[in-house]
Amino acid sequence: AGAVTLSALAWSAGVFVSSTAFLPSAFAGLCVTAAMGANLNGQHFKACAFCVAAVVFGWPFAGIAAVPFGLDCLRRRGFRKTTLYVTAPLVVALGVSVATDTYFYGKPTCSVLNLLRYNVFPSRGGEGTRAHGANLYGVEPATFYLKNLALNFAHNAVLALFAVPLGALAGSARYGRADGSRAAHVRLMTTHAPFPLALLLFSSLAHKEERFMYVAYSSLCAGSGAAVGAVFDICVAKSARSRRASGFGQARA
């Protein structure tokens, strides 16, 4: 899984484009990548702090990619610690953001709230038409991101789309291996779950841009690696069950 993830990060056109782009969503994608690594190492406070940085200093809609990390922290650390891990960096980050915005704009303001208000609650013009908002810059069909991801990630995009169900199978007692590796697939769920969540959210919006999915590109790469690892373990487990059912293991013994 790690080798496939590394190759996808190194050679995918989408990763090259996003990593060289000076955009809020690109910065948020880097924060989500750091959160993935921290979460895998059991550093849930760091993971939550990186997610807060992605939302406040990067792009508010990156919050969809933070959901799996928050749920994992809630499961492992409990409600009180999860609340503290999110609230503490959020208060600090918002304080810095509001202070900076107020200084440069000359009046109390918050750029995060302004962005959300413009895109989620746009004002209306005459006869109920939207005078502002993201849709002003064009709309695309629901297949926009699927085509774009196929172009930028080729087979890795396909593998990432099936990572969650394959990981669930490889992590199950019925289809997974009996050597203790099933827990690894459950643990990897948090790394590739942000991709389908982001894909569902941004595909449901009328206005679409390639840069919106930058926040989930690293998760997509991790999903492709996890999918390959899951297929491998499912095949190994099936082979072991077949050997036991045929009595081959007993015959050799």
mmCIF file of C-alpha atoms in Angstrom, residues 116-229:
data_model
loop_
_atom_site.group_PDB
_atom_site.id
_atom_site.type_symbol
_atom_site.label_atom_id
_atom_site.label_comp_id
_atom_site.label_asym_id
_atom_site.label_seq_id
_atom_site.Cartn_x
_atom_site.Cartn_y
_atom_site.Cartn_z
ATOM 1 C CA LEU A 116 -18.793 31.158 3.313
ATOM 2 C CA ARG A 117 -21.372 33.936 3.145
ATOM 3 C CA TYR A 118 -20.558 34.676 -0.485
ATOM 4 C CA ASN A 119 -20.553 31.078 -1.688
ATOM 5 C CA VAL A 120 -23.149 29.420 0.538
ATOM 6 C CA PHE A 121 -25.534 32.320 1.168
ATOM 7 C CA PRO A 122 -25.198 34.611 -1.869
ATOM 8 C CA SER A 123 -27.298 37.744 -2.108
ATOM 9 C CA ARG A 124 -30.195 37.882 -4.528
ATOM 10 C CA GLY A 125 -30.850 40.417 -7.230
ATOM 11 C CA GLY A 126 -34.053 41.395 -8.937
ATOM 12 C CA GLU A 127 -36.859 38.845 -9.203
ATOM 13 C CA GLY A 128 -35.042 36.422 -6.905
ATOM 14 C CA THR A 129 -32.019 35.888 -9.172
ATOM 15 C CA ARG A 130 -28.625 35.394 -7.587
ATOM 16 C CA ALA A 131 -26.559 38.552 -7.958
ATOM 17 C CA HIS A 132 -23.429 36.970 -6.543
ATOM 18 C CA GLY A 133 -22.084 33.560 -5.637
ATOM 19 C CA ALA A 134 -19.961 30.805 -7.099
ATOM 20 C CA ASN A 135 -22.490 29.939 -9.824
ATOM 21 C CA LEU A 136 -21.753 33.315 -11.378
ATOM 22 C CA TYR A 137 -18.529 31.779 -12.743
ATOM 23 C CA GLY A 138 -20.209 28.874 -14.531
ATOM 24 C CA VAL A 139 -21.671 25.457 -13.775
ATOM 25 C CA GLU A 140 -20.634 21.946 -14.817
ATOM 26 C CA PRO A 141 -22.345 18.511 -14.948
ATOM 27 C CA ALA A 142 -21.972 15.980 -12.154
ATOM 28 C CA THR A 143 -19.434 13.995 -14.205
ATOM 29 C CA PHE A 144 -16.943 16.883 -14.280
ATOM 30 C CA TYR A 145 -14.667 15.606 -11.522
ATOM 31 C CA LEU A 146 -14.786 11.990 -12.653
ATOM 32 C CA LYS A 147 -13.479 13.023 -16.073
ATOM 33 C CA ASN A 148 -10.898 15.338 -14.550
ATOM 34 C CA LEU A 149 -9.614 12.717 -12.101
ATOM 35 C CA ALA A 150 -9.410 10.112 -14.845
ATOM 36 C CA LEU A 151 -7.238 12.527 -16.822
ATOM 37 C CA ASN A 152 -4.972 13.464 -13.904
ATOM 38 C CA PHE A 153 -4.709 10.121 -12.087
ATOM 39 C CA ALA A 154 -5.700 7.426 -14.624
ATOM 40 C CA HIS A 155 -5.971 4.000 -12.930
ATOM 41 C CA ASN A 156 -5.236 5.461 -9.489
ATOM 42 C CA ALA A 157 -8.587 7.264 -9.556
ATOM 43 C CA VAL A 158 -10.413 4.016 -10.312
ATOM 44 C CA LEU A 159 -8.605 2.183 -7.526
ATOM 45 C CA ALA A 160 -9.364 4.983 -5.046
ATOM 46 C CA LEU A 161 -13.075 4.823 -5.858
ATOM 47 C CA PHE A 162 -13.150 1.187 -4.707
ATOM 48 C CA ALA A 163 -10.782 1.610 -1.753
ATOM 49 C CA VAL A 164 -13.482 1.836 0.927
ATOM 50 C CA PRO A 165 -15.438 -1.325 0.004
ATOM 51 C CA LEU A 166 -12.237 -3.267 -0.680
ATOM 52 C CA GLY A 167 -10.782 -2.130 2.632
ATOM 53 C CA ALA A 168 -13.979 -3.172 4.411
ATOM 54 C CA LEU A 169 -13.737 -6.648 2.865
ATOM 55 C CA ALA A 170 -10.036 -7.017 3.682
ATOM 56 C CA GLY A 171 -10.720 -5.875 7.234
ATOM 57 C CA SER A 172 -13.572 -8.315 7.795
ATOM 58 C CA ALA A 173 -13.250 -11.675 9.545
ATOM 59 C CA ARG A 174 -14.823 -13.479 6.611
ATOM 60 C CA TYR A 175 -12.703 -12.160 3.748
ATOM 61 C CA GLY A 176 -9.609 -10.825 5.486
ATOM 62 C CA ARG A 177 -6.429 -12.581 6.526
ATOM 63 C CA ALA A 178 -6.219 -14.350 9.862
ATOM 64 C CA ASP A 179 -2.689 -13.149 10.674
ATOM 65 C CA GLY A 180 -3.681 -9.861 12.291
ATOM 66 C CA SER A 181 -3.414 -7.678 9.175
ATOM 67 C CA ARG A 182 -7.142 -6.922 9.115
ATOM 68 C CA ALA A 183 -6.687 -4.094 11.610
ATOM 69 C CA ALA A 184 -4.343 -2.331 9.185
ATOM 70 C CA HIS A 185 -7.103 -1.954 6.591
ATOM 71 C CA VAL A 186 -9.473 -0.517 9.184
ATOM 72 C CA ARG A 187 -6.767 1.932 10.220
ATOM 73 C CA LEU A 188 -6.093 2.940 6.613
ATOM 74 C CA MET A 189 -9.763 3.876 6.174
ATOM 75 C CA THR A 190 -9.092 7.298 7.685
ATOM 76 C CA THR A 191 -6.476 8.072 5.026
ATOM 77 C CA HIS A 192 -8.611 7.405 1.961
ATOM 78 C CA ALA A 193 -12.117 8.202 3.280
ATOM 79 C CA PRO A 194 -11.666 11.989 2.685
ATOM 80 C CA PHE A 195 -11.501 11.402 -1.082
ATOM 81 C CA PRO A 196 -15.001 9.968 -1.648
ATOM 82 C CA LEU A 197 -16.496 12.470 0.812
ATOM 83 C CA ALA A 198 -14.940 15.405 -1.051
ATOM 84 C CA LEU A 199 -15.928 13.921 -4.407
ATOM 85 C CA LEU A 200 -19.563 13.570 -3.344
ATOM 86 C CA LEU A 201 -19.746 17.088 -1.932
ATOM 87 C CA PHE A 202 -18.068 18.942 -4.775
ATOM 88 C CA SER A 203 -19.867 16.905 -7.454
ATOM 89 C CA SER A 204 -23.185 17.924 -5.912
ATOM 90 C CA LEU A 205 -22.358 21.628 -6.291
ATOM 91 C CA ALA A 206 -23.300 23.340 -9.535
ATOM 92 C CA HIS A 207 -20.085 25.372 -9.794
ATOM 93 C CA LYS A 208 -17.038 23.123 -10.198
ATOM 94 C CA GLU A 209 -13.339 23.784 -10.609
ATOM 95 C CA GLU A 210 -10.392 21.397 -10.753
ATOM 96 C CA ARG A 211 -8.723 23.114 -7.799
ATOM 97 C CA PHE A 212 -11.585 22.214 -5.466
ATOM 98 C CA MET A 213 -10.440 18.589 -5.339
ATOM 99 C CA TYR A 214 -6.856 19.502 -4.403
ATOM 100 C CA VAL A 215 -7.744 18.940 -0.759
ATOM 101 C CA ALA A 216 -8.317 15.221 -1.467
ATOM 102 C CA TYR A 217 -5.535 14.435 -3.942
ATOM 103 C CA SER A 218 -3.238 12.876 -1.348
ATOM 104 C CA SER A 219 -6.195 10.908 0.004
ATOM 105 C CA LEU A 220 -6.863 9.641 -3.513
ATOM 106 C CA CYS A 221 -3.283 8.405 -3.793
ATOM 107 C CA ALA A 222 -3.538 6.710 -0.403
ATOM 108 C CA GLY A 223 -6.774 5.114 -1.544
ATOM 109 C CA SER A 224 -5.141 3.627 -4.618
ATOM 110 C CA GLY A 225 -2.424 2.101 -2.439
ATOM 111 C CA ALA A 226 -4.911 0.808 0.109
ATOM 112 C CA ALA A 227 -7.020 -0.738 -2.644
ATOM 113 C CA VAL A 228 -4.054 -2.662 -4.072
ATOM 114 C CA GLY A 229 -3.091 -3.831 -0.581
#
